[in-house]
PDB file of C-alpha atoms in Angstrom:
ATOM      1  CA  UNK A   1      13.669 -14.750   4.536  1.00 67.00           C
ATOM      2  CA  UNK A   2      10.150 -14.774   5.967  1.00 92.00           C
ATOM      3  CA  UNK A   3       8.970 -11.359   4.835  1.00 97.00           C
ATOM      4  CA  UNK A   4       5.423 -11.905   6.050  1.00 97.00           C
ATOM      5  CA  UNK A   5       6.574 -12.765   9.549  1.00 97.00           C
ATOM      6  CA  UNK A   6       8.807  -9.689   9.629  1.00 97.00           C
ATOM      7  CA  UNK A   7       5.888  -7.398   8.722  1.00 97.00           C
ATOM      8  CA  UNK A   8       3.514  -9.223  11.078  1.00 97.00           C
ATOM      9  CA  UNK A   9       5.954  -8.725  13.938  1.00 97.00           C
ATOM     10  CA  UNK A  10       6.387  -5.039  13.057  1.00 97.00           C
ATOM     11  CA  UNK A  11       2.633  -4.424  12.957  1.00 97.00           C
ATOM     12  CA  UNK A  12       2.167  -6.041  16.358  1.00 95.00           C
ATOM     13  CA  UNK A  13       5.005  -4.046  17.945  1.00 95.00           C
ATOM     14  CA  UNK A  14       4.216  -0.866  19.932  1.00 95.00           C
ATOM     15  CA  UNK A  15       3.212   2.199  17.940  1.00 96.00           C
ATOM     16  CA  UNK A  16       1.788   2.628  14.450  1.00 97.00           C
ATOM     17  CA  UNK A  17       3.802   1.210  11.560  1.00 98.00           C
ATOM     18  CA  UNK A  18       3.979   3.610   8.582  1.00 98.00           C
ATOM     19  CA  UNK A  19       4.086   2.198   5.043  1.00 98.00           C
ATOM     20  CA  UNK A  20       4.833   4.808   2.387  1.00 98.00           C
ATOM     21  CA  UNK A  21       3.249   4.680  -1.062  1.00 97.00           C
ATOM     22  CA  UNK A  22       5.711   4.294  -3.917  1.00 97.00           C
ATOM     23  CA  UNK A  23       4.954   4.382  -7.632  1.00 96.00           C
ATOM     24  CA  UNK A  24       8.230   3.472  -9.360  1.00 96.00           C
ATOM     25  CA  UNK A  25      11.799   2.434  -8.592  1.00 97.00           C
ATOM     26  CA  UNK A  26      13.027   6.001  -8.242  1.00 96.00           C
ATOM     27  CA  UNK A  27      10.396   7.002  -5.704  1.00 97.00           C
ATOM     28  CA  UNK A  28      11.189   3.808  -3.778  1.00 97.00           C
ATOM     29  CA  UNK A  29      14.864   4.777  -3.791  1.00 96.00           C
ATOM     30  CA  UNK A  30      14.082   8.104  -2.140  1.00 96.00           C
ATOM     31  CA  UNK A  31      11.599   6.627   0.350  1.00 97.00           C
ATOM     32  CA  UNK A  32      14.154   3.985   1.386  1.00 96.00           C
ATOM     33  CA  UNK A  33      16.331   6.765   2.840  1.00 94.00           C
ATOM     34  CA  UNK A  34      13.560   7.695   5.290  1.00 95.00           C
ATOM     35  CA  UNK A  35      11.312   4.688   5.998  1.00 96.00           C
ATOM     36  CA  UNK A  36      11.580   0.893   6.329  1.00 96.00           C
ATOM     37  CA  UNK A  37       8.199   0.099   4.812  1.00 97.00           C
ATOM     38  CA  UNK A  38       6.776   0.473   1.296  1.00 98.00           C
ATOM     39  CA  UNK A  39       3.169   0.413   0.191  1.00 98.00           C
ATOM     40  CA  UNK A  40       2.844  -0.514  -3.483  1.00 97.00           C
ATOM     41  CA  UNK A  41      -0.130   1.733  -4.091  1.00 93.00           C
ATOM     42  CA  UNK A  42      -2.682   0.885  -6.748  1.00 93.00           C
ATOM     43  CA  UNK A  43      -3.398   4.582  -7.248  1.00 93.00           C
ATOM     44  CA  UNK A  44       0.289   5.351  -7.774  1.00 95.00           C
ATOM     45  CA  UNK A  45       0.918   2.331  -9.987  1.00 96.00           C
ATOM     46  CA  UNK A  46      -2.048   3.040 -12.264  1.00 96.00           C
ATOM     47  CA  UNK A  47      -0.905   6.651 -12.572  1.00 96.00           C
ATOM     48  CA  UNK A  48       2.772   5.934 -13.224  1.00 96.00           C
ATOM     49  CA  UNK A  49       2.570   2.723 -15.255  1.00 96.00           C
ATOM     50  CA  UNK A  50      -0.458   3.544 -17.412  1.00 97.00           C
ATOM     51  CA  UNK A  51      -1.137   7.239 -16.911  1.00 97.00           C
ATOM     52  CA  UNK A  52      -4.685   6.299 -15.917  1.00 95.00           C
ATOM     53  CA  UNK A  53      -6.898   6.756 -12.836  1.00 92.00           C
ATOM     54  CA  UNK A  54      -7.315   4.071 -10.193  1.00 90.00           C
ATOM     55  CA  UNK A  55     -10.491   2.508 -11.570  1.00 90.00           C
ATOM     56  CA  UNK A  56      -9.432  -1.027 -12.440  1.00 88.00           C
ATOM     57  CA  UNK A  57      -6.953  -0.775 -15.305  1.00 93.00           C
ATOM     58  CA  UNK A  58      -4.087  -2.626 -13.577  1.00 95.00           C
ATOM     59  CA  UNK A  59      -3.151  -5.993 -15.089  1.00 96.00           C
ATOM     60  CA  UNK A  60      -1.786  -8.386 -12.482  1.00 97.00           C
ATOM     61  CA  UNK A  61       1.362  -9.413 -14.449  1.00 97.00           C
ATOM     62  CA  UNK A  62       2.428  -5.761 -14.484  1.00 98.00           C
ATOM     63  CA  UNK A  63       2.062  -5.487 -10.714  1.00 97.00           C
ATOM     64  CA  UNK A  64       3.938  -8.757 -10.152  1.00 98.00           C
ATOM     65  CA  UNK A  65       6.748  -7.580 -12.450  1.00 98.00           C
ATOM     66  CA  UNK A  66       7.060  -4.329 -10.500  1.00 98.00           C
ATOM     67  CA  UNK A  67       7.359  -6.125  -7.166  1.00 98.00           C
ATOM     68  CA  UNK A  68       9.879  -8.485  -8.751  1.00 97.00           C
ATOM     69  CA  UNK A  69      12.058  -5.448  -9.569  1.00 96.00           C
ATOM     70  CA  UNK A  70      11.588  -3.913  -6.139  1.00 97.00           C
ATOM     71  CA  UNK A  71      12.627  -6.842  -3.974  1.00 96.00           C
ATOM     72  CA  UNK A  72      16.270  -7.271  -5.168  1.00 94.00           C
ATOM     73  CA  UNK A  73      16.881  -3.536  -4.847  1.00 95.00           C
ATOM     74  CA  UNK A  74      15.331  -3.333  -1.364  1.00 95.00           C
ATOM     75  CA  UNK A  75      15.883  -6.726   0.291  1.00 95.00           C
ATOM     76  CA  UNK A  76      15.134  -5.581   3.840  1.00 94.00           C
ATOM     77  CA  UNK A  77      12.102  -3.342   3.343  1.00 96.00           C
ATOM     78  CA  UNK A  78       8.527  -4.327   4.096  1.00 97.00           C
ATOM     79  CA  UNK A  79       6.507  -4.537   0.858  1.00 98.00           C
ATOM     80  CA  UNK A  80       2.733  -4.333   1.257  1.00 98.00           C
ATOM     81  CA  UNK A  81       1.061  -4.671  -2.153  1.00 98.00           C
ATOM     82  CA  UNK A  82      -2.356  -3.411  -3.194  1.00 97.00           C
ATOM     83  CA  UNK A  83      -4.009  -6.111  -5.313  1.00 96.00           C
ATOM     84  CA  UNK A  84      -7.377  -4.327  -5.542  1.00 93.00           C
ATOM     85  CA  UNK A  85     -10.165  -6.928  -5.770  1.00 94.00           C
ATOM     86  CA  UNK A  86      -7.718  -9.738  -6.599  1.00 95.00           C
ATOM     87  CA  UNK A  87      -8.209  -8.941 -10.300  1.00 95.00           C
ATOM     88  CA  UNK A  88     -11.851 -10.059 -10.166  1.00 90.00           C
ATOM     89  CA  UNK A  89     -11.636 -13.844 -10.153  1.00 92.00           C
ATOM     90  CA  UNK A  90     -10.894 -15.761  -6.904  1.00 95.00           C
ATOM     91  CA  UNK A  91      -8.591 -18.211  -8.698  1.00 96.00           C
ATOM     92  CA  UNK A  92      -6.609 -15.325 -10.184  1.00 97.00           C
ATOM     93  CA  UNK A  93      -6.406 -13.722  -6.750  1.00 97.00           C
ATOM     94  CA  UNK A  94      -4.903 -16.901  -5.290  1.00 98.00           C
ATOM     95  CA  UNK A  95      -2.456 -17.231  -8.167  1.00 98.00           C
ATOM     96  CA  UNK A  96      -1.301 -13.622  -7.799  1.00 98.00           C
ATOM     97  CA  UNK A  97      -0.883 -13.999  -4.027  1.00 98.00           C
ATOM     98  CA  UNK A  98       1.274 -17.090  -4.480  1.00 98.00           C
ATOM     99  CA  UNK A  99       3.379 -15.379  -7.141  1.00 98.00           C
ATOM    100  CA  UNK A 100       3.877 -12.301  -4.974  1.00 98.00           C
ATOM    101  CA  UNK A 101       4.846 -14.380  -1.972  1.00 98.00           C
ATOM    102  CA  UNK A 102       7.417 -16.334  -3.997  1.00 97.00           C
ATOM    103  CA  UNK A 103       9.126 -13.144  -5.195  1.00 97.00           C
ATOM    104  CA  UNK A 104       9.294 -11.629  -1.733  1.00 97.00           C
ATOM    105  CA  UNK A 105       6.227  -9.494  -1.048  1.00 98.00           C
ATOM    106  CA  UNK A 106       5.510  -9.028   2.648  1.00 98.00           C
ATOM    107  CA  UNK A 107       1.746  -8.701   2.376  1.00 98.00           C
ATOM    108  CA  UNK A 108      -1.267  -7.859   0.224  1.00 98.00           C
ATOM    109  CA  UNK A 109      -4.469  -5.869   0.593  1.00 98.00           C
ATOM    110  CA  UNK A 110      -7.609  -7.502  -0.808  1.00 97.00           C
ATOM    111  CA  UNK A 111     -10.752  -5.349  -1.080  1.00 94.00           C
ATOM    112  CA  UNK A 112     -14.435  -6.213  -1.328  1.00 93.00           C
ATOM    113  CA  UNK A 113     -15.302  -3.867  -4.193  1.00 88.00           C
ATOM    114  CA  UNK A 114     -17.055  -5.026  -7.326  1.00 86.00           C
ATOM    115  CA  UNK A 115     -16.404  -3.693 -10.814  1.00 79.00           C
ATOM    116  CA  UNK A 116     -16.226  -0.981 -11.917  1.00 75.00           C
ATOM    117  CA  UNK A 117     -13.970  -0.360  -8.900  1.00 81.00           C
ATOM    118  CA  UNK A 118     -12.879   3.035  -7.578  1.00 69.00           C
ATOM    119  CA  UNK A 119     -10.148   4.565  -5.454  1.00 68.00           C
ATOM    120  CA  UNK A 120     -11.088   3.956  -1.831  1.00 57.00           C
ATOM    121  CA  UNK A 121     -11.627   7.693  -1.252  1.00 69.00           C
ATOM    122  CA  UNK A 122     -13.757   8.250  -4.368  1.00 67.00           C
ATOM    123  CA  UNK A 123     -17.536   8.394  -4.664  1.00 71.00           C
ATOM    124  CA  UNK A 124     -19.592   5.693  -6.352  1.00 66.00           C
ATOM    125  CA  UNK A 125     -17.999   2.604  -4.779  1.00 77.00           C
ATOM    126  CA  UNK A 126     -19.977  -0.638  -4.826  1.00 86.00           C
ATOM    127  CA  UNK A 127     -19.210  -3.715  -2.752  1.00 90.00           C
ATOM    128  CA  UNK A 128     -19.659  -7.429  -3.316  1.00 94.00           C
ATOM    129  CA  UNK A 129     -22.156  -9.350  -1.205  1.00 95.00           C
ATOM    130  CA  UNK A 130     -20.332 -10.103   2.032  1.00 96.00           C
ATOM    131  CA  UNK A 131     -20.461 -13.888   1.639  1.00 96.00           C
ATOM    132  CA  UNK A 132     -19.004 -13.657  -1.871  1.00 96.00           C
ATOM    133  CA  UNK A 133     -16.097 -11.556  -0.631  1.00 96.00           C
ATOM    134  CA  UNK A 134     -15.484 -13.821   2.367  1.00 97.00           C
ATOM    135  CA  UNK A 135     -15.312 -16.818   0.044  1.00 97.00           C
ATOM    136  CA  UNK A 136     -12.637 -15.077  -2.046  1.00 97.00           C
ATOM    137  CA  UNK A 137     -10.777 -13.895   1.052  1.00 98.00           C
ATOM    138  CA  UNK A 138     -10.724 -17.346   2.627  1.00 97.00           C
ATOM    139  CA  UNK A 139      -9.410 -18.912  -0.577  1.00 98.00           C
ATOM    140  CA  UNK A 140      -6.600 -16.339  -0.590  1.00 98.00           C
ATOM    141  CA  UNK A 141      -5.850 -17.048   3.068  1.00 98.00           C
ATOM    142  CA  UNK A 142      -5.646 -20.768   2.369  1.00 97.00           C
ATOM    143  CA  UNK A 143      -3.289 -20.181  -0.574  1.00 97.00           C
ATOM    144  CA  UNK A 144      -0.704 -18.089   1.320  1.00 97.00           C
ATOM    145  CA  UNK A 145       2.009 -19.542   3.522  1.00 96.00           C
ATOM    146  CA  UNK A 146       3.596 -16.670   5.462  1.00 97.00           C
ATOM    147  CA  UNK A 147       2.262 -13.624   3.591  1.00 98.00           C
ATOM    148  CA  UNK A 148       0.360 -10.966   5.572  1.00 98.00           C
ATOM    149  CA  UNK A 149      -3.186 -10.501   4.264  1.00 98.00           C
ATOM    150  CA  UNK A 150      -5.083  -7.269   4.929  1.00 98.00           C
ATOM    151  CA  UNK A 151      -8.845  -7.655   4.541  1.00 97.00           C
ATOM    152  CA  UNK A 152     -10.342  -4.383   3.289  1.00 96.00           C
ATOM    153  CA  UNK A 153     -13.908  -3.214   3.068  1.00 94.00           C
ATOM    154  CA  UNK A 154     -15.088  -0.239   1.034  1.00 90.00           C
ATOM    155  CA  UNK A 155     -18.574  -0.226   2.497  1.00 90.00           C
ATOM    156  CA  UNK A 156     -20.113   3.242   2.866  1.00 87.00           C
ATOM    157  CA  UNK A 157     -23.391   2.585   4.706  1.00 89.00           C
ATOM    158  CA  UNK A 158     -22.928   2.875   8.468  1.00 89.00           C
ATOM    159  CA  UNK A 159     -24.496  -0.427   9.510  1.00 92.00           C
ATOM    160  CA  UNK A 160     -22.743  -2.259   6.685  1.00 93.00           C
ATOM    161  CA  UNK A 161     -19.341  -0.813   7.642  1.00 93.00           C
ATOM    162  CA  UNK A 162     -19.568  -2.231  11.160  1.00 95.00           C
ATOM    163  CA  UNK A 163     -21.083  -5.535  10.008  1.00 96.00           C
ATOM    164  CA  UNK A 164     -18.312  -6.104   7.475  1.00 95.00           C
ATOM    165  CA  UNK A 165     -15.501  -4.953   9.765  1.00 96.00           C
ATOM    166  CA  UNK A 166     -16.649  -7.417  12.409  1.00 97.00           C
ATOM    167  CA  UNK A 167     -16.906 -10.229   9.842  1.00 97.00           C
ATOM    168  CA  UNK A 168     -13.423  -9.499   8.458  1.00 98.00           C
ATOM    169  CA  UNK A 169     -11.980  -9.514  11.973  1.00 97.00           C
ATOM    170  CA  UNK A 170     -13.471 -12.968  12.462  1.00 97.00           C
ATOM    171  CA  UNK A 171     -11.398 -14.450   9.611  1.00 97.00           C
ATOM    172  CA  UNK A 172      -7.735 -15.480   9.596  1.00 97.00           C
ATOM    173  CA  UNK A 173      -6.780 -12.191   7.919  1.00 98.00           C
ATOM    174  CA  UNK A 174      -3.899 -10.535   9.758  1.00 98.00           C
ATOM    175  CA  UNK A 175      -5.178  -6.952   9.579  1.00 98.00           C
ATOM    176  CA  UNK A 176      -8.463  -5.148   8.859  1.00 97.00           C
ATOM    177  CA  UNK A 177      -8.790  -1.968   6.765  1.00 96.00           C
ATOM    178  CA  UNK A 178     -11.965   0.065   6.454  1.00 94.00           C
ATOM    179  CA  UNK A 179     -11.181   2.525   3.673  1.00 88.00           C
ATOM    180  CA  UNK A 180     -12.499   6.063   3.472  1.00 84.00           C
ATOM    181  CA  UNK A 181     -13.156   6.406   7.245  1.00 89.00           C
ATOM    182  CA  UNK A 182     -14.525   9.913   7.702  1.00 86.00           C
ATOM    183  CA  UNK A 183     -13.869  10.724  11.376  1.00 91.00           C
ATOM    184  CA  UNK A 184     -11.962   9.846  14.510  1.00 94.00           C
ATOM    185  CA  UNK A 185     -15.215   8.747  16.107  1.00 93.00           C
ATOM    186  CA  UNK A 186     -15.696   6.198  13.328  1.00 92.00           C
ATOM    187  CA  UNK A 187     -12.195   4.861  13.875  1.00 94.00           C
ATOM    188  CA  UNK A 188     -13.145   4.274  17.510  1.00 95.00           C
ATOM    189  CA  UNK A 189     -16.360   2.495  16.521  1.00 95.00           C
ATOM    190  CA  UNK A 190     -14.507   0.254  14.070  1.00 96.00           C
ATOM    191  CA  UNK A 191     -11.790  -0.446  16.627  1.00 95.00           C
ATOM    192  CA  UNK A 192     -14.456  -1.656  19.047  1.00 95.00           C
ATOM    193  CA  UNK A 193     -16.044  -4.165  16.651  1.00 96.00           C
ATOM    194  CA  UNK A 194     -12.757  -5.658  15.359  1.00 96.00           C
ATOM    195  CA  UNK A 195     -11.625  -6.621  18.864  1.00 95.00           C
ATOM    196  CA  UNK A 196      -7.903  -7.294  19.132  1.00 95.00           C
ATOM    197  CA  UNK A 197      -7.382  -7.655  15.376  1.00 97.00           C
ATOM    198  CA  UNK A 198      -4.754  -5.170  14.082  1.00 97.00           C
ATOM    199  CA  UNK A 199      -6.286  -2.184  12.306  1.00 97.00           C
ATOM    200  CA  UNK A 200      -4.801  -0.335   9.319  1.00 97.00           C
ATOM    201  CA  UNK A 201      -5.624   3.288   8.477  1.00 95.00           C
ATOM    202  CA  UNK A 202      -5.310   4.760   4.978  1.00 93.00           C
ATOM    203  CA  UNK A 203      -4.879   8.484   4.508  1.00 89.00           C
ATOM    204  CA  UNK A 204      -4.512  10.220   1.184  1.00 87.00           C
ATOM    205  CA  UNK A 205      -4.183  13.942   0.441  1.00 85.00           C
ATOM    206  CA  UNK A 206      -7.577  15.368  -0.474  1.00 81.00           C
ATOM    207  CA  UNK A 207      -9.296  12.142   0.578  1.00 78.00           C
ATOM    208  CA  UNK A 208     -12.238  11.527   2.890  1.00 79.00           C
ATOM    209  CA  UNK A 209     -10.308  10.595   6.039  1.00 85.00           C
ATOM    210  CA  UNK A 210      -8.957  13.026   8.649  1.00 90.00           C
ATOM    211  CA  UNK A 211      -5.257  13.951   8.629  1.00 92.00           C
ATOM    212  CA  UNK A 212      -3.808  12.198  11.682  1.00 95.00           C
ATOM    213  CA  UNK A 213      -0.294  11.862  13.057  1.00 95.00           C
ATOM    214  CA  UNK A 214       1.278   8.533  13.906  1.00 97.00           C
ATOM    215  CA  UNK A 215       1.031   9.460  17.590  1.00 97.00           C
ATOM    216  CA  UNK A 216      -2.694  10.107  17.215  1.00 97.00           C
ATOM    217  CA  UNK A 217      -3.159   6.827  15.346  1.00 97.00           C
ATOM    218  CA  UNK A 218      -1.307   4.978  18.097  1.00 97.00           C
ATOM    219  CA  UNK A 219      -3.710   6.463  20.659  1.00 97.00           C
ATOM    220  CA  UNK A 220      -6.589   5.251  18.468  1.00 96.00           C
ATOM    221  CA  UNK A 221      -5.060   1.739  18.429  1.00 96.00           C
ATOM    222  CA  UNK A 222      -4.345   1.677  14.716  1.00 97.00           C
ATOM    223  CA  UNK A 223      -1.371  -0.633  14.327  1.00 97.00           C
ATOM    224  CA  UNK A 224      -0.450   0.391  10.765  1.00 97.00           C
ATOM    225  CA  UNK A 225      -0.933   3.322   8.406  1.00 97.00           C
ATOM    226  CA  UNK A 226      -0.509   3.507   4.658  1.00 96.00           C
ATOM    227  CA  UNK A 227       0.335   6.776   2.934  1.00 95.00           C
ATOM    228  CA  UNK A 228      -0.709   6.084  -0.639  1.00 92.00           C
ATOM    229  CA  UNK A 229       0.305   9.168  -2.577  1.00 94.00           C
ATOM    230  CA  UNK A 230       2.654  11.705  -0.877  1.00 95.00           C
ATOM    231  CA  UNK A 231       5.493  10.831  -3.271  1.00 96.00           C
ATOM    232  CA  UNK A 232       3.307  10.871  -6.377  1.00 96.00           C
ATOM    233  CA  UNK A 233       1.673  14.192  -5.560  1.00 96.00           C
ATOM    234  CA  UNK A 234       4.991  15.773  -4.492  1.00 96.00           C
ATOM    235  CA  UNK A 235       6.548  14.681  -7.791  1.00 96.00           C
ATOM    236  CA  UNK A 236       3.590  16.150  -9.690  1.00 96.00           C
ATOM    237  CA  UNK A 237       4.040  19.515  -7.968  1.00 97.00           C
ATOM    238  CA  UNK A 238       7.840  19.537  -8.265  1.00 95.00           C
ATOM    239  CA  UNK A 239       7.911  18.568 -11.947  1.00 96.00           C
ATOM    240  CA  UNK A 240       5.284  21.141 -12.784  1.00 96.00           C
ATOM    241  CA  UNK A 241       7.205  23.851 -10.916  1.00 95.00           C
ATOM    242  CA  UNK A 242      10.554  22.890 -12.497  1.00 95.00           C
ATOM    243  CA  UNK A 243       9.173  22.972 -16.022  1.00 96.00           C
ATOM    244  CA  UNK A 244       7.373  26.251 -15.415  1.00 97.00           C
ATOM    245  CA  UNK A 245      10.692  27.741 -14.303  1.00 95.00           C
ATOM    246  CA  UNK A 246      12.488  26.217 -17.306  1.00 95.00           C
ATOM    247  CA  UNK A 247       9.969  27.742 -19.697  1.00 96.00           C
ATOM    248  CA  UNK A 248      10.211  31.143 -18.036  1.00 95.00           C
ATOM    249  CA  UNK A 249      14.028  31.088 -18.225  1.00 95.00           C
ATOM    250  CA  UNK A 250      14.017  30.356 -21.970  1.00 95.00           C
ATOM    251  CA  UNK A 251      15.265  26.812 -21.462  1.00 95.00           C
ATOM    252  CA  UNK A 252      18.257  27.656 -19.257  1.00 93.00           C
ATOM    253  CA  UNK A 253      18.689  25.133 -16.441  1.00 92.00           C
ATOM    254  CA  UNK A 254      18.856  26.630 -12.945  1.00 91.00           C
ATOM    255  CA  UNK A 255      22.220  26.838 -11.228  1.00 88.00           C
ATOM    256  CA  UNK A 256      22.747  23.757  -9.091  1.00 87.00           C
ATOM    257  CA  UNK A 257      23.062  24.567  -5.397  1.00 81.00           C
ATOM    258  CA  UNK A 258      26.279  22.946  -4.068  1.00 76.00           C
ATOM    259  CA  UNK A 259      24.687  21.708  -0.863  1.00 75.00           C
ATOM    260  CA  UNK A 260      21.081  20.853  -1.676  1.00 74.00           C
ATOM    261  CA  UNK A 261      20.542  20.565  -5.426  1.00 83.00           C
ATOM    262  CA  UNK A 262      19.805  17.275  -7.211  1.00 86.00           C
ATOM    263  CA  UNK A 263      22.036  16.684 -10.217  1.00 85.00           C
ATOM    264  CA  UNK A 264      23.750  13.788 -11.960  1.00 85.00           C
ATOM    265  CA  UNK A 265      26.117  13.013  -9.090  1.00 85.00           C
ATOM    266  CA  UNK A 266      23.567  12.874  -6.269  1.00 86.00           C
ATOM    267  CA  UNK A 267      21.052  11.002  -8.402  1.00 87.00           C
ATOM    268  CA  UNK A 268      23.641   8.388  -9.376  1.00 87.00           C
ATOM    269  CA  UNK A 269      24.754   7.994  -5.768  1.00 87.00           C
ATOM    270  CA  UNK A 270      21.161   7.307  -4.766  1.00 89.00           C
ATOM    271  CA  UNK A 271      20.652   4.701  -7.483  1.00 90.00           C
ATOM    272  CA  UNK A 272      23.968   2.951  -6.845  1.00 89.00           C
ATOM    273  CA  UNK A 273      22.610   1.944  -3.438  1.00 88.00           C
ATOM    274  CA  UNK A 274      20.109  -0.327  -5.215  1.00 87.00           C
ATOM    275  CA  UNK A 275      22.762  -2.604  -6.745  1.00 85.00           C
ATOM    276  CA  UNK A 276      22.207  -5.976  -5.107  1.00 71.00           C
ATOM    277  CA  UNK A 277      25.821  -6.683  -4.211  1.00 72.00           C
ATOM    278  CA  UNK A 278      25.774  -3.694  -1.851  1.00 70.00           C
ATOM    279  CA  UNK A 279      23.009  -5.110   0.330  1.00 75.00           C
ATOM    280  CA  UNK A 280      22.901  -6.877   3.652  1.00 68.00           C
ATOM    281  CA  UNK A 281      19.700  -8.883   3.871  1.00 60.00           C
ATOM    282  CA  UNK A 282      17.584  -8.648   7.031  1.00 54.00           C
ATOM    283  CA  UNK A 283      17.971 -11.671   9.300  1.00 53.00           C
ATOM    284  CA  UNK A 284      15.096 -14.179   9.037  1.00 44.00           C
ATOM    285  CA  UNK A 285      12.348 -13.943  11.655  1.00 47.00           C
ATOM    286  CA  UNK A 286      12.137 -16.953  13.930  1.00 44.00           C
ATOM    287  CA  UNK A 287       8.669 -18.432  14.255  1.00 39.00           C
TER     288      UNK A 287
END
């Protein structure tokens, strides 16, 4: 199965391809009922795996192990993986990319931040010198076989954003991402400098970028969109509400609605779908 080719073909098809942020196996199980593409979000993984903010705590073996669990359960889904800055060192970045490709990742996002890194929609981001990032990016590109590579810049100065976007589009990266884009007008400006290179848009609740529909993103010629945290934030709100209700009812569980409630039976039915013997694997993409 050529997972990179499958994602590459999807991104270049008409419309904007949505990739939904997941943070554990259960959230992936729910997302799989609605969408064909996962985004293994660094924000979500840092929050769920460590209980820490997205500021550089992720250890690459933990991320690789998570993707290794995901792929057998979801053999036909696109898996785009956030690898932050490649875990600092270019050689580590190449090693991680090769490991991820072997276990079935579809693609990775490699950013140009320097440590201490930040969430792409946070203040205080700093970026590597462009040539240093391009050297790391090109080593990663040389080390992959079929894997999709998204080149990401976190530049915040206007001239630097356009300069870096144009430089990233000139590499063999498959897709360009400028994170933290603040307006539709800036999407248009970035689109102009990247030429015909596919463009990815990242939107996160409470972030710096405008809330745009897939139809609007298609009109803006954004070929892909990642939704980093809707599942994580929805879980936060739902868990908090459920436990508030439990406390107020003196520990008595609410009555389970026959048609819409989630209980043991519906949860088990969802998880049973992840057993590998139940799966039909997507046909390989011809290249």
